[in-house]
Amino acid sequence: MSTPFPFTAVVGQDDLRLALLLNAVSPAVGGVLVRGEKGTAKSTAVRALSALLPEVDVVPGCRFSCDPGSPDPACPDGPHAPGASGSRPARMVELPVGASEDRLVGALDIERALSEGVKAFEPGLLADAHRGILYVDEVNLLHDHLVDLLLDAAAMGASYVEREGVSVRHASRFLLVGTMNPEEGELRPQLLDRFGLTVEVAASREPDQRVEVVRRRLAYDDDPAGFAARWAGEEASVRQRVVAARALLPSVRLGDGALRQIAATCAAFEVDGMRADIVMARTATALAAWAGRSDVLAEDVRQAALLALPHRRRRNPFDAPGLDEDKLDETLEEFGGQDPGDGDDDPDDPGPGGGPGGQPEPGDAPGGDGDTAARPEAGEGGEPRPSGAGEQSPVRAAEPFRAKVLSVPGLGEGAAGRRSRARTEHGRTTGARRPRGALTKLHLAATVRAAAPHQRARGRSGPGLVVRRDDLRQATREGREGNLVLFVVDASGSMAARQRMGAVKGAVLSLLLDAYQRRDKVGLVTFRGSAAEVALPPTSSVDAAAARLESLPTGGRTPLAAGLLRAHEVLRVERLRDPARRALVVVVTDGRATGGPEPVALASRAARLFAAEQVASVVVDCESGPVRLGLAGRLADELGGTGVTLDELRADSIAGLVKDVQRRAA
């Protein structure tokens, strides 16, 4: 087994280390979500945490890690004899993004269950993680059906496997830790709320600190065991402090004054539900125990708010996470000083940062510059950018609205999502087939029908059904897939009227919001002046697409053909990378084509490329005014797609758009 990088050797990232240690002190805090750019020691710190956790008492031989003091009465390996006890190190179980459902919840031996009537159950990762850490790297890329299973287990503290009349249930209480790069897409709100704390991490911009990071990493790579031995003393000291804080935790007093501050803070930031209040209370208590105090102070409440609220106050997917610290301080001051237990702070008290591990002072804001970073506001004062003739400054997008679904016709086989019909592992059963590889979804009726004619030849004499491998049938299911939604946006001078461009951006923003909810990949191609550019290559991060759209300047001629050809090239490359993911092209334009020789004819030929390849497309007609030329409608016909006006995007009439797309593509 390889030697992990020592937790205490991680340079900087004070808030990350503090959040992880608070969960080690009090697992009831609810886990940590670590957001940040690549290469910032997210995974390194999480993997090192398990070495600091105390050993776990278990029933010897129990595959489900039952506690000898209170074994699970429904444990599949039970009932357990009283008195038997053992211990093992705390586990950190890693859930791969591409894991199967069977690997997560466990697998039943269907053949034995049918032929012998026994519950032959092989535990999955949820059983392995019980009373330990469940770590999901790139948690934002986890498939939706696995997210649903995680949500159920986290909410109920148990995992249920129900298949073909066979039922297995076992305890599954774990510390959920996830890491993610926001550039690759955001989390579903339901899963986001399941993480007790969140931390924003970024690489240091201080040369000295970066030098120390490189120095330690090179030393570790040269001699992992020797490097770990040099930090063994620091690791032991932090481990002892975790044990002491756990012992102190039950006696920490959370006074009425601190509770009022917690409730007032959650109300002031308008977080949904009551989970935030509970998490803040548990975090503040853990902070006090970590500092060696038996009373929760206002500084603990403040630090708890900075860790527990940023990911819960987002009102829509395009809001940057973070917390207004001035507003937080005002709220704490207004509702402070009401509990006699919250006395004056001891100036010599080192607080949570006074011990080993270099933890931060509770007044320090998490995330460094990452917490104050916000998306640039488009169109705020300033002069037009001097990057091109006729170019205007970016225009603020109009308020987004709820868009009706646009889907790709036919039946696909792409990644699980919520947009277009597809053959998937989850959904309604539509038929059966012979399994290709391991059986994952048994079609019971088809299996029985296949085995029934052979029972006499197989010598069946008892009540059990004699089932062979060739009899098994896999259920075929139909669900929904995610698509690649490629936006091709006209940013030329003909679109540059500020009010109209604001409406156009608002419409695209609405469709981006819809793409976020339906788990699509998105891309953005813009064209103006004399060329087109890929403003955003296909990605799962609709946040990045919204930011690029907001800062999009306008002006110049309308190279429509260049925009279509660039979009066609993007689709060609994406088909090589992900051939199963189908595309929906959304062209946002007034249909005009200017600049260069024969611009209209070139645009027409480019459009017919999409029609020849039967690429699903929608043209959003941005033409305005009393006299309309209908050029966007003509472009939609040449693309083999559907045309819709900006007004129709808001109206109920768009409900017929999908049928229109399907009819034209047929």
XYZ file of C-alpha atoms in Angstrom:
666
model
C 0.000 0.000 0.000
C 1.416 3.402 -0.953
C 2.252 5.920 1.767
C -0.225 8.827 1.723
C 0.969 12.417 1.786
C 0.828 13.639 5.433
C -2.155 15.846 6.257
C -0.045 18.290 8.266
C 2.433 18.672 5.396
C -0.154 20.312 3.144
C 0.944 23.917 2.602
C -1.690 26.596 3.184
C -5.340 25.662 2.451
C -6.170 26.467 6.075
C -9.927 26.505 5.569
C -9.865 23.164 3.786
C -7.913 21.529 6.595
C -10.111 23.119 9.252
C -13.332 21.928 7.598
C -12.003 18.376 7.331
C -10.803 18.343 10.939
C -14.153 19.654 12.212
C -15.838 16.690 10.543
C -13.272 14.379 12.136
C -14.203 15.854 15.516
C -17.955 15.716 14.854
C -19.086 13.522 11.932
C -22.604 14.870 12.525
C -21.485 18.125 10.848
C -22.318 16.374 7.597
C -19.232 16.284 5.394
C -17.351 18.719 3.179
C -17.606 19.844 -0.419
C -14.280 21.169 -1.719
C -14.596 23.441 -4.755
C -11.594 24.767 -6.605
C -9.331 24.798 -9.600
C -7.249 21.796 -10.545
C -3.929 21.194 -8.800
C -4.809 22.705 -5.410
C -4.278 19.636 -3.165
C -8.010 18.917 -2.830
C -7.701 15.159 -3.239
C -4.372 15.021 -1.395
C -5.817 16.593 1.754
C -8.945 14.433 1.732
C -7.030 11.177 1.269
C -4.704 12.132 4.116
C -7.578 12.723 6.546
C -8.309 9.047 7.240
C -4.912 8.638 8.930
C -5.987 11.162 11.591
C -9.242 9.425 12.508
C -9.429 7.208 15.611
C -9.826 3.457 15.187
C -13.340 2.030 14.901
C -14.698 -0.724 17.172
C -16.396 -3.414 15.062
C -17.954 -6.849 15.417
C -15.322 -9.348 14.194
C -16.212 -10.846 10.826
C -19.108 -8.458 10.126
C -18.876 -7.176 6.563
C -21.043 -4.185 7.504
C -18.876 -2.787 10.350
C -21.484 -3.141 13.094
C -20.706 -1.406 16.388
C -20.304 -4.040 19.168
C -22.062 -1.696 21.595
C -25.173 -1.374 19.433
C -25.137 -3.813 16.506
C -27.627 -3.302 13.705
C -30.555 -5.677 14.363
C -31.225 -5.871 10.595
C -27.606 -6.545 9.625
C -27.447 -9.174 6.844
C -24.536 -10.829 8.703
C -26.429 -10.825 12.004
C -27.625 -11.516 14.564
C -24.339 -10.902 16.360
C -23.386 -12.629 19.587
C -22.962 -10.178 22.499
C -19.483 -9.445 23.769
C -17.511 -10.003 20.584
C -15.414 -6.939 19.769
C -12.482 -5.846 17.659
C -11.068 -2.698 16.101
C -9.690 -1.534 12.785
C -8.488 1.759 11.274
C -11.161 4.112 9.963
C -11.783 3.561 6.264
C -11.826 6.036 3.446
C -13.795 4.511 0.577
C -13.474 6.136 -2.828
C -16.465 6.168 -5.189
C -15.326 6.376 -8.825
C -17.376 8.645 -11.075
C -17.968 5.774 -13.501
C -19.013 3.220 -10.868
C -22.023 1.028 -11.524
C -25.105 0.902 -9.320
C -24.197 -2.636 -8.254
C -20.744 -1.495 -7.141
C -22.269 1.260 -5.021
C -25.136 -0.526 -3.262
C -24.014 -4.136 -3.635
C -25.006 -6.992 -5.909
C -27.342 -9.938 -5.569
C -26.503 -13.290 -7.143
C -29.673 -13.455 -9.228
C -28.999 -16.981 -10.473
C -28.679 -18.376 -6.930
C -31.645 -16.345 -5.747
C -33.852 -17.868 -8.459
C -32.562 -21.440 -8.385
C -31.783 -21.891 -4.655
C -33.910 -19.195 -3.036
C -31.003 -17.788 -0.995
C -30.020 -14.159 -0.470
C -26.474 -14.239 -1.752
C -25.546 -10.590 -1.283
C -22.165 -9.016 -2.013
C -21.822 -5.684 -0.140
C -21.028 -2.532 -2.083
C -19.220 0.706 -1.348
C -22.021 2.036 0.866
C -21.424 -0.903 3.217
C -17.643 -0.433 3.134
C -18.030 3.289 3.986
C -20.273 2.711 7.026
C -18.756 4.556 10.031
C -16.015 5.953 7.793
C -15.478 8.368 4.913
C -17.090 8.135 1.485
C -14.991 10.212 -0.899
C -16.201 11.206 -4.353
C -13.618 12.917 -6.542
C -15.193 15.046 -9.305
C -18.533 14.636 -7.544
C -20.184 17.035 -9.998
C -19.621 14.481 -12.776
C -21.361 11.662 -10.897
C -24.291 10.135 -12.815
C -27.734 11.163 -11.649
C -28.867 7.665 -10.674
C -25.831 7.302 -8.365
C -26.554 10.737 -6.905
C -30.099 9.589 -6.108
C -28.774 6.524 -4.282
C -26.321 8.657 -2.292
C -29.110 11.066 -1.322
C -31.289 8.203 -0.095
C -28.490 6.626 1.946
C -27.388 9.969 3.420
C -30.962 10.852 4.399
C -31.918 7.485 5.940
C -28.558 6.251 7.218
C -29.219 2.947 5.479
C -28.963 1.337 2.069
C -31.834 -0.661 0.590
C -31.485 -3.167 -2.244
C -34.837 -4.258 -3.693
C -34.727 -6.570 -6.697
C -37.109 -9.196 -8.044
C -38.709 -9.817 -4.647
C -35.410 -10.078 -2.767
C -34.839 -7.360 -0.153
C -31.630 -6.476 1.705
C -31.146 -3.566 4.081
C -28.037 -2.514 6.017
C -26.845 0.531 7.945
C -24.816 3.078 5.994
C -23.818 6.197 7.901
C -20.762 7.883 6.482
C -18.913 11.163 6.248
C -19.508 12.413 2.694
C -16.561 14.298 1.215
C -16.558 15.514 -2.365
C -14.160 17.499 -4.503
C -14.985 19.275 -7.746
C -13.772 21.782 -10.297
C -16.661 24.243 -10.928
C -15.470 24.741 -14.514
C -16.728 21.220 -15.262
C -20.280 21.842 -14.070
C -22.260 22.381 -10.878
C -23.983 20.012 -8.490
C -27.693 19.373 -8.241
C -29.158 21.503 -5.406
C -30.374 18.415 -3.516
C -26.883 16.921 -3.330
C -25.291 20.306 -2.668
C -27.430 20.739 0.443
C -26.323 17.333 1.760
C -22.785 18.588 2.295
C -22.526 20.196 5.708
C -19.658 22.536 4.834
C -18.147 23.923 1.676
C -14.688 25.344 1.032
C -13.347 27.288 -1.939
C -9.672 26.578 -2.632
C -7.244 28.259 -4.993
C -3.519 28.101 -5.570
C -1.514 30.640 -3.625
C -0.170 33.646 -5.512
C 2.688 34.072 -3.013
C 6.004 32.896 -4.541
C 7.420 31.719 -1.200
C 4.426 29.508 -0.493
C 4.470 28.061 -4.012
C 8.182 27.279 -3.596
C 7.425 25.399 -0.376
C 4.653 23.407 -2.095
C 7.064 22.272 -4.822
C 9.833 21.526 -2.311
C 7.614 19.276 -0.178
C 6.081 17.511 -3.148
C 9.475 16.693 -4.657
C 10.716 15.429 -1.294
C 7.659 13.202 -0.951
C 8.014 11.795 -4.471
C 11.687 10.964 -3.869
C 11.047 9.089 -0.595
C 7.373 8.792 0.489
C 8.113 6.718 3.598
C 10.953 8.946 4.752
C 8.938 12.106 4.151
C 5.992 10.702 6.107
C 8.315 9.722 8.953
C 9.538 13.325 9.241
C 5.952 14.462 9.759
C 4.930 11.604 12.052
C 5.202 13.755 15.170
C 2.945 16.459 13.746
C 0.449 13.822 12.598
C 0.365 12.191 16.045
C -0.169 15.563 17.717
C -3.159 16.400 15.511
C -4.580 12.892 15.979
C -4.406 13.319 19.759
C -6.091 16.689 19.470
C -8.920 15.159 17.439
C -9.409 12.482 20.123
C -9.407 15.135 22.888
C -11.900 17.308 20.982
C -14.201 14.311 20.460
C -14.113 13.610 24.199
C -14.873 17.256 25.016
C -17.644 17.623 22.425
C -20.564 16.243 24.523
C -19.873 18.801 27.280
C -19.693 21.864 25.001
C -22.469 24.307 25.850
C -24.423 25.926 23.002
C -26.180 28.799 24.757
C -29.375 30.565 23.805
C -27.414 33.600 22.657
C -25.387 31.573 20.160
C -28.538 29.807 18.968
C -30.223 33.158 18.350
C -27.212 34.323 16.360
C -27.328 31.146 14.271
C -31.052 31.461 13.569
C -30.779 35.182 12.789
C -27.860 34.600 10.415
C -29.674 31.877 8.467
C -32.783 34.065 8.257
C -30.784 37.120 7.156
C -29.205 35.204 4.262
C -32.561 33.611 3.309
C -31.299 30.034 3.129
C -33.875 27.363 2.320
C -35.070 24.923 4.965
C -33.663 24.297 8.439
C -30.646 22.137 7.618
C -28.376 25.205 7.582
C -29.320 26.116 11.172
C -28.606 22.585 12.379
C -25.293 22.352 10.517
C -24.180 25.749 11.849
C -25.018 24.691 15.410
C -23.024 21.461 15.077
C -20.117 23.242 13.391
C -19.927 25.968 16.048
C -19.935 23.283 18.756
C -17.144 21.389 16.987
C -15.133 24.617 16.656
C -15.379 25.198 20.392
C -14.304 21.612 21.129
C -11.417 21.906 18.672
C -10.267 25.044 20.494
C -10.520 23.249 23.866
C -13.434 25.366 25.117
C -16.691 24.266 26.711
C -18.686 27.308 25.529
C -19.588 28.396 22.005
C -18.548 31.987 21.316
C -19.632 34.477 18.671
C -16.402 33.835 16.773
C -17.393 30.165 16.462
C -20.768 31.155 15.031
C -19.077 33.468 12.532
C -16.648 30.810 11.326
C -19.478 28.264 11.151
C -21.482 30.629 8.930
C -18.534 31.115 6.577
C -18.235 27.351 6.145
C -21.893 26.269 6.171
C -23.812 28.982 4.291
C -22.076 29.968 1.011
C -23.355 26.978 -0.975
C -26.848 27.282 0.509
C -27.558 30.903 -0.372
C -27.328 30.499 -4.164
C -30.703 31.472 -5.594
C -29.984 30.175 -9.106
C -27.156 28.219 -10.784
C -25.461 31.361 -12.103
C -24.984 32.993 -8.684
C -21.393 32.931 -7.487
C -21.077 31.205 -4.091
C -19.936 33.383 -1.239
C -21.089 35.368 1.748
C -21.326 39.101 2.436
C -19.094 39.314 5.509
C -20.153 42.862 6.383
C -23.772 41.728 6.517
C -22.714 38.708 8.583
C -20.892 40.891 11.117
C -23.860 43.260 11.384
C -26.227 40.356 12.054
C -23.968 38.824 14.704
C -23.523 42.176 16.409
C -27.260 42.875 16.386
C -28.129 39.544 17.975
C -25.015 39.111 20.108
C -24.434 39.606 23.799
C -27.676 37.928 24.931
C -26.224 34.854 26.603
C -24.317 35.227 29.886
C -22.281 32.209 28.847
C -20.836 34.170 25.933
C -18.407 36.180 27.987
C -15.511 38.348 26.846
C -13.059 36.481 24.689
C -9.761 35.536 26.245
C -7.107 37.487 24.298
C -4.640 34.660 24.977
C -7.003 31.989 23.588
C -5.426 30.718 20.372
C -8.859 29.719 19.021
C -9.232 26.945 16.486
C -5.957 27.891 14.861
C -3.814 27.606 17.989
C -2.906 23.959 17.738
C -1.028 21.641 15.416
C -1.885 21.677 11.775
C -1.725 25.462 11.376
C -5.491 26.048 11.457
C -6.778 29.564 10.705
C -8.123 32.082 13.160
C -11.918 31.902 13.198
C -12.230 35.447 11.893
C -10.403 34.550 8.702
C -12.674 34.357 5.677
C -12.540 31.057 3.792
C -11.482 30.764 0.229
C -9.147 33.740 -0.056
C -9.760 35.722 -3.176
C -12.124 33.030 -4.422
C -14.901 34.182 -2.046
C -14.912 37.754 -3.245
C -14.666 36.887 -6.909
C -17.821 37.621 -8.822
C -18.848 37.409 -12.395
C -18.073 40.611 -14.249
C -21.067 42.853 -14.726
C -21.681 43.498 -18.372
C -22.322 46.960 -19.647
C -21.354 48.867 -16.525
C -20.184 52.327 -17.546
C -16.805 52.394 -19.226
C -15.856 53.045 -22.811
C -16.340 50.571 -25.623
C -13.452 48.180 -26.010
C -10.988 49.291 -28.682
C -10.625 45.789 -30.129
C -12.466 46.387 -33.378
C -14.159 48.960 -35.493
C -17.805 49.509 -34.664
C -17.612 47.331 -31.561
C -19.833 48.220 -28.621
C -19.427 47.453 -24.949
C -21.181 44.358 -23.544
C -24.893 44.636 -22.764
C -26.459 43.299 -19.589
C -28.711 40.285 -20.148
C -32.428 40.648 -19.530
C -34.010 38.688 -16.706
C -34.074 34.964 -17.596
C -37.369 33.124 -17.810
C -38.487 29.513 -17.673
C -38.057 27.882 -21.082
C -39.975 24.899 -22.373
C -38.007 21.813 -23.271
C -36.361 21.458 -26.678
C -35.364 17.886 -27.444
C -33.587 15.933 -30.138
C -35.933 13.645 -32.122
C -35.488 9.889 -32.194
C -34.049 7.523 -29.604
C -30.448 7.971 -28.488
C -27.959 6.090 -26.329
C -26.035 8.972 -24.794
C -25.096 9.846 -21.219
C -27.899 9.881 -18.665
C -29.700 13.204 -18.473
C -33.138 14.783 -18.689
C -33.641 16.071 -22.209
C -34.198 13.569 -25.038
C -35.501 9.997 -25.205
C -32.801 7.337 -24.991
C -32.032 3.726 -24.159
C -30.634 3.851 -20.630
C -29.870 1.657 -17.626
C -32.702 3.352 -15.736
C -36.241 4.148 -16.790
C -39.323 2.237 -17.872
C -38.836 -1.320 -19.128
C -39.584 -1.659 -22.835
C -38.322 -5.179 -23.634
C -35.642 -7.808 -23.020
C -32.480 -9.100 -24.649
C -29.616 -11.462 -23.934
C -27.057 -9.788 -21.645
C -23.844 -8.483 -23.146
C -21.307 -9.077 -20.387
C -22.423 -9.005 -16.735
C -26.166 -9.032 -16.045
C -27.244 -5.757 -14.429
C -31.032 -5.502 -14.851
C -32.830 -8.835 -14.872
C -36.058 -9.143 -16.858
C -37.696 -11.792 -14.657
C -40.630 -12.739 -16.894
C -38.421 -13.134 -19.980
C -35.927 -15.214 -17.977
C -38.653 -17.562 -16.719
C -40.059 -17.912 -20.239
C -36.591 -18.809 -21.568
C -35.939 -21.395 -18.832
C -39.397 -23.001 -18.660
C -39.208 -25.245 -21.771
C -35.997 -26.930 -20.547
C -36.993 -27.936 -16.993
C -37.726 -31.629 -17.803
C -34.530 -32.001 -19.846
C -32.531 -30.525 -16.965
C -33.921 -33.085 -14.548
C -35.934 -30.721 -12.384
C -37.551 -32.634 -9.528
C -38.141 -30.048 -6.812
C -39.891 -26.671 -6.564
C -36.868 -24.630 -7.603
C -36.516 -23.379 -11.162
C -33.382 -24.721 -12.891
C -31.821 -21.628 -14.455
C -28.768 -21.601 -16.690
C -26.700 -18.677 -17.831
C -28.233 -18.825 -21.320
C -31.713 -18.306 -19.849
C -30.957 -14.927 -18.288
C -32.460 -11.908 -20.016
C -31.430 -8.288 -19.602
C -34.197 -5.697 -19.373
C -34.043 -2.939 -21.972
C -35.152 0.398 -20.611
C -36.016 3.806 -21.929
C -35.216 7.018 -20.088
C -33.711 10.398 -20.881
C -30.277 11.441 -22.058
C -28.275 14.643 -21.859
C -27.346 16.331 -25.117
C -24.778 18.778 -26.397
C -26.576 22.100 -26.778
C -24.413 24.260 -29.038
C -25.349 27.936 -29.121
C -24.400 29.881 -32.249
C -24.929 33.544 -31.366
C -24.930 36.480 -33.792
C -22.997 39.346 -32.146
C -22.793 41.574 -35.225
C -23.827 45.180 -35.603
C -27.292 44.238 -36.840
C -27.947 42.749 -33.379
C -26.342 45.584 -31.448
C -29.398 47.598 -30.429
C -28.933 47.507 -26.660
C -32.503 46.630 -25.754
C -32.661 43.868 -28.376
C -29.272 42.414 -27.461
C -30.286 42.383 -23.802
C -33.384 40.385 -24.721
C -31.279 38.009 -26.843
C -28.856 37.389 -23.980
C -31.778 36.871 -21.606
C -33.228 34.240 -23.930
C -29.902 32.407 -24.251
C -29.431 32.622 -20.478
C -32.866 31.038 -20.031
C -31.914 28.179 -22.341
C -28.614 27.778 -20.460
C -30.540 27.483 -17.210
C -32.682 24.798 -18.829
C -29.504 23.001 -19.988
C -28.164 23.074 -16.413
C -31.325 21.474 -15.086
C -31.287 18.788 -17.788
C -27.597 17.875 -17.266
C -26.476 18.840 -20.778
C -23.112 19.837 -22.103
C -23.104 23.308 -23.644
C -20.903 25.177 -26.095
C -20.884 28.727 -27.423
C -19.878 29.935 -30.881
C -20.134 33.653 -31.690
C -19.686 35.487 -34.977
C -19.200 39.161 -35.807
C -16.857 41.366 -37.799
C -15.085 39.124 -40.271
C -14.872 35.790 -38.415
C -16.377 33.395 -35.888
C -14.832 32.113 -32.691
C -15.482 29.349 -30.200
C -16.185 31.454 -27.128
C -16.579 28.303 -25.044
C -15.702 24.744 -26.135
C -18.307 22.120 -25.147
C -18.338 21.776 -21.383
C -20.601 20.739 -18.520
C -20.180 24.148 -16.873
C -23.120 26.352 -17.789
C -21.680 28.899 -15.345
C -18.741 29.385 -17.705
C -21.105 29.769 -20.663
C -23.167 32.380 -18.802
C -20.022 34.336 -17.921
C -18.816 34.332 -21.549
C -22.246 35.403 -22.745
C -22.397 38.275 -20.282
C -19.063 39.712 -21.417
C -19.861 39.289 -25.123
C -19.290 42.538 -27.081
C -21.135 43.306 -30.301
C -20.480 45.156 -33.553
C -19.233 44.782 -37.103
C -20.549 42.792 -40.039
C -22.464 39.492 -39.971
C -20.330 36.530 -41.116
C -23.181 34.022 -40.759
C -21.472 31.379 -42.919
C -18.329 31.542 -40.751
C -20.430 31.007 -37.624
C -22.195 27.977 -39.063
C -18.982 26.441 -40.382
C -17.244 26.908 -37.043
C -20.205 25.244 -35.296
C -20.053 22.375 -37.783
C -16.367 21.871 -36.978
C -17.087 21.875 -33.229
C -19.700 19.147 -33.734
C -17.312 17.079 -35.859
C -14.674 17.085 -33.126
C -17.217 16.319 -30.408
C -18.521 13.306 -32.351
C -15.018 11.847 -32.221
C -14.762 12.450 -28.484
C -18.267 11.348 -27.526
C -20.063 9.670 -30.442
C -23.090 8.661 -28.354
C -23.998 12.212 -27.293
C -26.400 13.804 -29.745
C -26.386 17.531 -30.476
C -28.983 20.292 -30.587
C -27.831 23.449 -32.388
C -29.509 26.699 -31.316
C -28.778 29.545 -33.771
C -29.620 32.988 -32.373
C -29.701 35.521 -35.228
C -31.836 37.851 -37.326
C -30.783 35.857 -40.395
C -28.791 38.610 -42.107
C -25.488 37.706 -43.795
C -23.024 40.435 -44.817
C -19.335 40.769 -45.550
C -17.187 39.013 -48.119
C -18.199 37.738 -51.549
C -21.654 36.137 -51.850
C -22.346 36.014 -48.080
C -25.942 34.816 -48.488
C -25.034 31.945 -50.808
C -22.184 30.858 -48.513
C -24.486 30.866 -45.501
C -27.029 28.802 -47.403
C -24.439 26.169 -48.355
C -23.155 26.022 -44.764
C -26.703 25.521 -43.459
C -27.308 22.621 -45.825
C -24.371 20.760 -44.211
C -26.422 20.475 -41.015
C -29.506 19.379 -42.939
C -27.545 16.682 -44.787
C -26.303 15.245 -41.462
C -29.769 15.532 -39.856
C -28.499 17.641 -36.954
C -31.426 18.832 -34.819
C -31.553 22.628 -34.884
C -33.641 25.588 -33.766
C -33.278 29.142 -35.099
C -34.251 31.883 -32.647
C -35.374 34.804 -34.826
C -34.164 38.090 -33.304
C -35.495 40.350 -36.061
C -37.560 43.275 -34.768
C -39.433 46.249 -36.143
C -42.600 46.671 -38.221
C -40.950 45.451 -41.436
C -39.497 41.926 -41.233
C -37.606 40.148 -43.974
C -38.094 36.602 -42.665
C -34.438 35.701 -43.200
C -34.204 33.662 -39.990
C -37.161 31.522 -41.054
C -35.489 30.872 -44.384
C -32.303 29.856 -42.537
C -34.306 27.421 -40.381
C -35.695 25.759 -43.529
C -32.199 25.356 -44.969
C -30.942 23.884 -41.700
C -33.823 21.435 -41.695
C -34.841 22.771 -38.307
C -37.472 24.966 -36.707
C -37.743 28.748 -36.411
C -39.091 30.500 -33.334
C -39.183 34.184 -32.362
C -37.935 35.629 -29.112
C -41.505 36.243 -28.013
C -42.456 32.640 -28.699
C -39.692 31.411 -26.423
C -41.699 32.802 -23.519
C -45.147 31.803 -24.738
C -47.054 28.552 -24.369
C -46.914 28.226 -28.131
C -43.375 26.870 -27.817
C -44.923 23.661 -26.468
C -45.496 22.643 -30.070
C -41.917 23.331 -31.033
C -40.646 19.855 -30.184
C -43.289 18.210 -32.351
C -42.376 20.596 -35.145
C -38.691 19.658 -34.823
C -39.575 15.973 -34.957
C -41.906 16.410 -37.943
C -39.283 18.259 -39.975
C -36.553 15.766 -39.065
C -38.718 12.766 -40.019
